[in-house]
Amino acid sequence: MIILTTLTQVPDFAVGFVRDIRIRWALEEAGLPYRVVSVPPGNRDYRAQQPFGQVPLLQDGSVRLFESGAILLHVGGKSPQLLPQAEQARADAVSWLFAALNTVETVTYRLFRLQRKREPETSRWHKDVQATLNKRLTQLEQVLQKSEWLAGTFSIADIAMADVLRLSAQFGALSAYPACGDYVQRATARPAFVRAYQDQLAHFGHNAAIEAAVEM
Ligand SMILES: N[C@@H](CCC(=O)N[C@@H](CS)C(=O)NCC(=O)O)C(=O)O
């Protein structure tokens, strides 16, 4: 049995964006049954399993993993649809998975945090982070104008990248990048994402139907 650990509660703004969604999404795509358990934020005992006290964490039989990228690779290893077998396509998927988490997510999160702290857009930090994100999105835009999915077919790389870009879309950073926006739309229209999203909302006690109506 696969057991996914998430938090018992998060602030309202984080609901729908907790990184367990990447794993729910991958498991739904792969058709692998799983159970979700949760841990209260700041629980000290949990650090024996996840040294930073973060989620997601995955227990798959006797194997335990943390870090969403590592868990995605593990799930990909169990599902040829999510991690291509051909050597170059597999290398592309792994490269893009790391790119999503290292090259893009680090920047989107810095900007997200500055915006949440209401750091003035004219501040040097804000301008610097915004410029770096624009550079990355411009580069990604060129790739996504030519490719439906990053490694040829839909893979764990797209789960990571689309989830990272979803946050940018949320704060309007994709409006000048239509190929990135379309990519997020087609990825999140997949039934597996919709199920994962609704399950996360339900887990945190939010109503998916109401949230969808509010977003429209
Ligand atoms: N790099 C980690 C980041 C994990 C992370 O930041 N998780 C958040 C929830 S989305 C968390 O557990 N926050 C609580 C904390 O940091 O104490 C991953 O991708 O798994």
mmCIF file of C-alpha atoms and ligand atoms in Angstrom:
data_model
loop_
_atom_site.group_PDB
_atom_site.id
_atom_site.type_symbol
_atom_site.label_atom_id
_atom_site.label_comp_id
_atom_site.label_asym_id
_atom_site.label_seq_id
_atom_site.Cartn_x
_atom_site.Cartn_y
_atom_site.Cartn_z
ATOM 1 C CA MET A 1 0.000 0.000 0.000
ATOM 2 C CA ILE A 2 1.195 3.496 -0.845
ATOM 3 C CA ILE A 3 0.745 6.056 1.922
ATOM 4 C CA LEU A 4 1.074 9.773 1.215
ATOM 5 C CA THR A 5 1.623 12.151 4.125
ATOM 6 C CA THR A 6 0.355 15.707 4.029
ATOM 7 C CA LEU A 7 -0.384 18.320 6.707
ATOM 8 C CA THR A 8 -3.507 18.357 8.861
ATOM 9 C CA GLN A 9 -4.019 22.044 8.144
ATOM 10 C CA VAL A 10 -2.541 24.915 6.145
ATOM 11 C CA PRO A 11 -3.402 28.612 5.776
ATOM 12 C CA ASP A 12 -6.304 29.249 3.384
ATOM 13 C CA PHE A 13 -4.062 30.720 0.669
ATOM 14 C CA ALA A 14 -2.117 27.452 0.460
ATOM 15 C CA VAL A 15 -5.112 25.172 -0.037
ATOM 16 C CA GLY A 16 -4.930 23.722 -3.554
ATOM 17 C CA PHE A 17 -1.175 24.421 -3.703
ATOM 18 C CA VAL A 18 0.236 22.106 -1.036
ATOM 19 C CA ARG A 19 2.897 20.052 -2.762
ATOM 20 C CA ASP A 20 1.224 16.748 -1.947
ATOM 21 C CA ILE A 21 -0.889 17.585 -4.998
ATOM 22 C CA ARG A 22 2.030 16.630 -7.269
ATOM 23 C CA ILE A 23 2.081 13.168 -5.784
ATOM 24 C CA ARG A 24 -1.685 12.759 -5.747
ATOM 25 C CA TRP A 25 -1.653 13.804 -9.415
ATOM 26 C CA ALA A 26 1.104 11.339 -10.381
ATOM 27 C CA LEU A 27 -0.552 8.465 -8.497
ATOM 28 C CA GLU A 28 -3.886 9.268 -10.137
ATOM 29 C CA GLU A 29 -2.225 9.357 -13.586
ATOM 30 C CA ALA A 30 -0.514 6.036 -12.881
ATOM 31 C CA GLY A 31 -3.694 4.440 -11.529
ATOM 32 C CA LEU A 32 -1.893 3.429 -8.320
ATOM 33 C CA PRO A 33 -4.124 3.189 -5.233
ATOM 34 C CA TYR A 34 -2.974 5.167 -2.197
ATOM 35 C CA ARG A 35 -4.050 6.361 1.196
ATOM 36 C CA VAL A 36 -3.491 9.842 2.639
ATOM 37 C CA VAL A 37 -2.467 10.452 6.241
ATOM 38 C CA SER A 38 -1.671 13.783 7.822
ATOM 39 C CA VAL A 39 0.641 15.271 10.377
ATOM 40 C CA PRO A 40 0.157 18.527 12.315
ATOM 41 C CA PRO A 41 2.491 21.361 11.208
ATOM 42 C CA GLY A 42 5.574 21.582 13.428
ATOM 43 C CA ASN A 43 5.238 18.032 14.807
ATOM 44 C CA ARG A 44 8.710 17.216 16.198
ATOM 45 C CA ASP A 45 8.401 13.418 15.990
ATOM 46 C CA TYR A 46 7.701 13.664 12.261
ATOM 47 C CA ARG A 47 11.234 14.983 11.730
ATOM 48 C CA ALA A 48 12.520 11.461 12.227
ATOM 49 C CA GLN A 49 10.881 10.700 8.869
ATOM 50 C CA GLN A 50 11.289 14.073 7.140
ATOM 51 C CA PRO A 51 14.251 16.027 8.528
ATOM 52 C CA PHE A 52 12.741 19.391 7.539
ATOM 53 C CA GLY A 53 9.286 18.567 8.866
ATOM 54 C CA GLN A 54 7.782 19.150 5.428
ATOM 55 C CA VAL A 55 5.294 17.350 3.219
ATOM 56 C CA PRO A 56 4.895 15.420 1.008
ATOM 57 C CA LEU A 57 6.329 12.175 2.291
ATOM 58 C CA LEU A 58 5.656 8.824 0.659
ATOM 59 C CA GLN A 59 5.740 5.349 2.152
ATOM 60 C CA ASP A 60 5.635 2.651 -0.495
ATOM 61 C CA GLY A 61 5.872 -0.726 1.242
ATOM 62 C CA SER A 62 9.255 -0.677 2.963
ATOM 63 C CA VAL A 63 10.499 2.361 1.019
ATOM 64 C CA ARG A 64 10.144 5.884 2.399
ATOM 65 C CA LEU A 65 10.898 9.048 0.429
ATOM 66 C CA PHE A 66 10.639 12.792 0.903
ATOM 67 C CA GLU A 67 11.009 15.768 -1.505
ATOM 68 C CA SER A 68 8.326 15.969 -4.163
ATOM 69 C CA GLY A 69 10.879 15.556 -6.987
ATOM 70 C CA ALA A 70 12.291 12.352 -5.488
ATOM 71 C CA ILE A 71 8.789 11.009 -4.960
ATOM 72 C CA LEU A 72 7.799 11.863 -8.537
ATOM 73 C CA LEU A 73 10.841 9.963 -9.806
ATOM 74 C CA HIS A 74 9.826 6.981 -7.657
ATOM 75 C CA VAL A 75 6.258 7.010 -8.981
ATOM 76 C CA GLY A 76 7.605 7.481 -12.517
ATOM 77 C CA GLY A 77 9.697 4.353 -12.005
ATOM 78 C CA LYS A 78 6.471 2.430 -11.438
ATOM 79 C CA SER A 79 4.669 3.873 -14.439
ATOM 80 C CA PRO A 80 6.048 3.850 -18.000
ATOM 81 C CA GLN A 81 3.368 6.431 -18.988
ATOM 82 C CA LEU A 82 4.920 8.928 -16.585
ATOM 83 C CA LEU A 83 8.612 8.254 -17.203
ATOM 84 C CA PRO A 84 9.474 7.247 -20.783
ATOM 85 C CA GLN A 85 11.604 4.133 -21.310
ATOM 86 C CA ALA A 86 13.623 5.405 -24.301
ATOM 87 C CA GLU A 87 16.961 6.694 -23.044
ATOM 88 C CA GLN A 88 16.858 10.238 -24.425
ATOM 89 C CA ALA A 89 13.194 10.786 -23.615
ATOM 90 C CA ARG A 90 13.824 9.588 -20.063
ATOM 91 C CA ALA A 91 16.831 11.891 -19.738
ATOM 92 C CA ASP A 92 14.682 14.760 -21.031
ATOM 93 C CA ALA A 93 11.979 14.023 -18.434
ATOM 94 C CA VAL A 94 14.511 13.887 -15.594
ATOM 95 C CA SER A 95 16.255 17.071 -16.787
ATOM 96 C CA TRP A 96 12.955 18.942 -16.986
ATOM 97 C CA LEU A 97 11.880 17.634 -13.603
ATOM 98 C CA PHE A 98 15.004 19.163 -12.034
ATOM 99 C CA ALA A 99 14.581 22.324 -14.109
ATOM 100 C CA ALA A 100 11.038 22.759 -12.792
ATOM 101 C CA LEU A 101 12.132 22.415 -9.178
ATOM 102 C CA ASN A 102 15.542 24.111 -9.256
ATOM 103 C CA THR A 103 15.497 26.618 -12.070
ATOM 104 C CA VAL A 104 11.877 27.726 -12.086
ATOM 105 C CA GLU A 105 10.282 26.957 -8.695
ATOM 106 C CA THR A 106 13.019 28.668 -6.689
ATOM 107 C CA VAL A 107 12.254 31.918 -8.540
ATOM 108 C CA THR A 108 8.456 31.635 -8.497
ATOM 109 C CA TYR A 109 8.524 31.063 -4.746
ATOM 110 C CA ARG A 110 10.807 34.020 -4.108
ATOM 111 C CA LEU A 111 8.389 36.245 -6.006
ATOM 112 C CA PHE A 112 5.364 34.717 -4.310
ATOM 113 C CA ARG A 113 6.873 35.385 -0.881
ATOM 114 C CA LEU A 114 7.765 38.977 -1.768
ATOM 115 C CA GLN A 115 4.223 39.542 -2.950
ATOM 116 C CA ARG A 116 2.755 38.026 0.193
ATOM 117 C CA LYS A 117 4.998 40.281 2.301
ATOM 118 C CA ARG A 118 3.717 43.197 0.186
ATOM 119 C CA GLU A 119 7.270 44.123 -0.721
ATOM 120 C CA PRO A 120 6.939 47.213 -2.977
ATOM 121 C CA GLU A 121 7.256 46.369 -6.686
ATOM 122 C CA THR A 122 9.796 49.182 -6.971
ATOM 123 C CA SER A 123 12.174 47.614 -4.421
ATOM 124 C CA ARG A 124 15.476 46.314 -5.698
ATOM 125 C CA TRP A 125 14.692 42.755 -4.476
ATOM 126 C CA HIS A 126 11.324 42.701 -6.142
ATOM 127 C CA LYS A 127 12.640 43.999 -9.452
ATOM 128 C CA ASP A 128 15.520 41.561 -9.395
ATOM 129 C CA VAL A 129 13.337 38.495 -8.738
ATOM 130 C CA GLN A 130 10.728 39.646 -11.268
ATOM 131 C CA ALA A 131 13.440 40.071 -13.925
ATOM 132 C CA THR A 132 14.790 36.577 -13.248
ATOM 133 C CA LEU A 133 11.316 35.060 -13.470
ATOM 134 C CA ASN A 134 10.620 36.941 -16.721
ATOM 135 C CA LYS A 135 13.847 35.593 -18.159
ATOM 136 C CA ARG A 136 12.933 32.006 -17.243
ATOM 137 C CA LEU A 137 9.375 32.369 -18.541
ATOM 138 C CA THR A 138 10.603 33.858 -21.827
ATOM 139 C CA GLN A 139 12.905 30.867 -22.271
ATOM 140 C CA LEU A 140 10.188 28.394 -21.333
ATOM 141 C CA GLU A 141 7.712 30.133 -23.621
ATOM 142 C CA GLN A 142 9.983 29.368 -26.584
ATOM 143 C CA VAL A 143 10.089 25.676 -25.646
ATOM 144 C CA LEU A 144 6.345 25.410 -25.068
ATOM 145 C CA GLN A 145 5.520 27.132 -28.359
ATOM 146 C CA LYS A 146 7.008 24.051 -30.013
ATOM 147 C CA SER A 147 6.130 21.210 -27.622
ATOM 148 C CA GLU A 148 2.909 19.995 -26.092
ATOM 149 C CA TRP A 149 4.802 18.261 -23.259
ATOM 150 C CA LEU A 150 8.381 18.730 -22.089
ATOM 151 C CA ALA A 151 9.698 15.237 -22.788
ATOM 152 C CA GLY A 152 7.607 14.472 -25.866
ATOM 153 C CA THR A 153 4.776 12.738 -24.031
ATOM 154 C CA PHE A 154 3.160 13.755 -20.729
ATOM 155 C CA SER A 155 5.504 12.828 -17.856
ATOM 156 C CA ILE A 156 6.448 13.543 -14.245
ATOM 157 C CA ALA A 157 8.314 16.588 -15.592
ATOM 158 C CA ASP A 158 5.004 18.112 -16.690
ATOM 159 C CA ILE A 159 3.443 17.411 -13.297
ATOM 160 C CA ALA A 160 6.256 19.342 -11.619
ATOM 161 C CA MET A 161 6.467 22.156 -14.180
ATOM 162 C CA ALA A 162 2.725 22.712 -14.539
ATOM 163 C CA ASP A 163 2.317 22.727 -10.781
ATOM 164 C CA VAL A 164 5.132 25.259 -10.396
ATOM 165 C CA LEU A 165 3.685 27.460 -13.156
ATOM 166 C CA ARG A 166 0.200 27.223 -11.634
ATOM 167 C CA LEU A 167 1.413 29.404 -8.792
ATOM 168 C CA SER A 168 2.774 32.004 -11.241
ATOM 169 C CA ALA A 169 -0.553 31.922 -13.088
ATOM 170 C CA GLN A 170 -2.298 32.563 -9.786
ATOM 171 C CA PHE A 171 -0.490 35.879 -9.300
ATOM 172 C CA GLY A 172 -0.862 36.891 -12.934
ATOM 173 C CA ALA A 173 2.767 36.315 -13.950
ATOM 174 C CA LEU A 174 1.821 34.256 -17.029
ATOM 175 C CA SER A 175 -0.318 36.855 -18.791
ATOM 176 C CA ALA A 176 2.534 37.802 -21.127
ATOM 177 C CA TYR A 177 3.403 34.145 -21.769
ATOM 178 C CA PRO A 178 0.475 32.540 -23.636
ATOM 179 C CA ALA A 179 2.220 29.242 -24.405
ATOM 180 C CA CYS A 180 3.022 28.812 -20.702
ATOM 181 C CA GLY A 181 -0.585 29.688 -19.831
ATOM 182 C CA ASP A 182 -1.984 27.206 -22.382
ATOM 183 C CA TYR A 183 0.372 24.535 -21.051
ATOM 184 C CA VAL A 184 -0.900 25.016 -17.504
ATOM 185 C CA GLN A 185 -4.480 24.873 -18.795
ATOM 186 C CA ARG A 186 -4.054 21.629 -20.738
ATOM 187 C CA ALA A 187 -2.124 19.991 -17.891
ATOM 188 C CA THR A 188 -4.647 20.952 -15.230
ATOM 189 C CA ALA A 189 -7.578 19.905 -17.455
ATOM 190 C CA ARG A 190 -6.387 16.297 -17.160
ATOM 191 C CA PRO A 191 -8.853 14.218 -15.136
ATOM 192 C CA ALA A 192 -6.041 13.029 -12.841
ATOM 193 C CA PHE A 193 -5.206 16.619 -11.872
ATOM 194 C CA VAL A 194 -8.860 17.473 -11.311
ATOM 195 C CA ARG A 195 -9.249 14.479 -8.970
ATOM 196 C CA ALA A 196 -6.027 15.340 -7.126
ATOM 197 C CA TYR A 197 -7.071 18.978 -6.728
ATOM 198 C CA GLN A 198 -10.557 18.138 -5.498
ATOM 199 C CA ASP A 199 -9.157 15.590 -3.065
ATOM 200 C CA GLN A 200 -6.710 18.133 -1.661
ATOM 201 C CA LEU A 201 -9.467 20.703 -1.249
ATOM 202 C CA ALA A 202 -11.652 18.131 0.481
ATOM 203 C CA HIS A 203 -8.765 17.108 2.737
ATOM 204 C CA PHE A 204 -8.416 20.686 3.984
ATOM 205 C CA GLY A 205 -12.178 21.051 4.360
ATOM 206 C CA HIS A 206 -12.746 23.251 1.315
ATOM 207 C CA ASN A 207 -15.577 22.752 -1.127
ATOM 208 C CA ALA A 208 -14.332 22.239 -4.692
ATOM 209 C CA ALA A 209 -17.603 23.343 -6.342
ATOM 210 C CA ILE A 210 -17.701 26.606 -4.405
ATOM 211 C CA GLU A 211 -14.006 27.353 -5.039
ATOM 212 C CA ALA A 212 -14.429 26.770 -8.793
ATOM 213 C CA ALA A 213 -17.387 29.157 -8.874
ATOM 214 C CA VAL A 214 -15.434 31.815 -6.968
ATOM 215 C CA GLU A 215 -12.404 31.519 -9.293
ATOM 216 C CA MET A 216 -14.622 32.074 -12.349
HETATM 217 N N1 LIG B 1 11.304 21.005 -1.636
HETATM 218 C C1 LIG B 1 10.218 20.414 -0.886
HETATM 219 C C2 LIG B 1 9.340 21.542 -0.345
HETATM 220 C C3 LIG B 1 8.290 20.988 0.581
HETATM 221 C C4 LIG B 1 7.467 22.086 1.228
HETATM 222 O O1 LIG B 1 7.856 23.265 1.259
HETATM 223 N N2 LIG B 1 6.325 21.676 1.765
HETATM 224 C C5 LIG B 1 5.452 22.607 2.463
HETATM 225 C C6 LIG B 1 4.010 22.368 2.066
HETATM 226 S S1 LIG B 1 3.800 22.756 0.353
HETATM 227 C C7 LIG B 1 5.576 22.315 3.944
HETATM 228 O O2 LIG B 1 5.622 21.180 4.355
HETATM 229 N N3 LIG B 1 5.617 23.388 4.747
HETATM 230 C C8 LIG B 1 5.723 23.281 6.179
HETATM 231 C C9 LIG B 1 7.102 23.611 6.655
HETATM 232 O O3 LIG B 1 7.967 23.986 5.855
HETATM 233 O O4 LIG B 1 7.308 23.490 7.864
HETATM 234 C C10 LIG B 1 9.414 19.467 -1.796
HETATM 235 O O5 LIG B 1 9.332 19.746 -3.000
HETATM 236 O O6 LIG B 1 8.884 18.474 -1.303
#
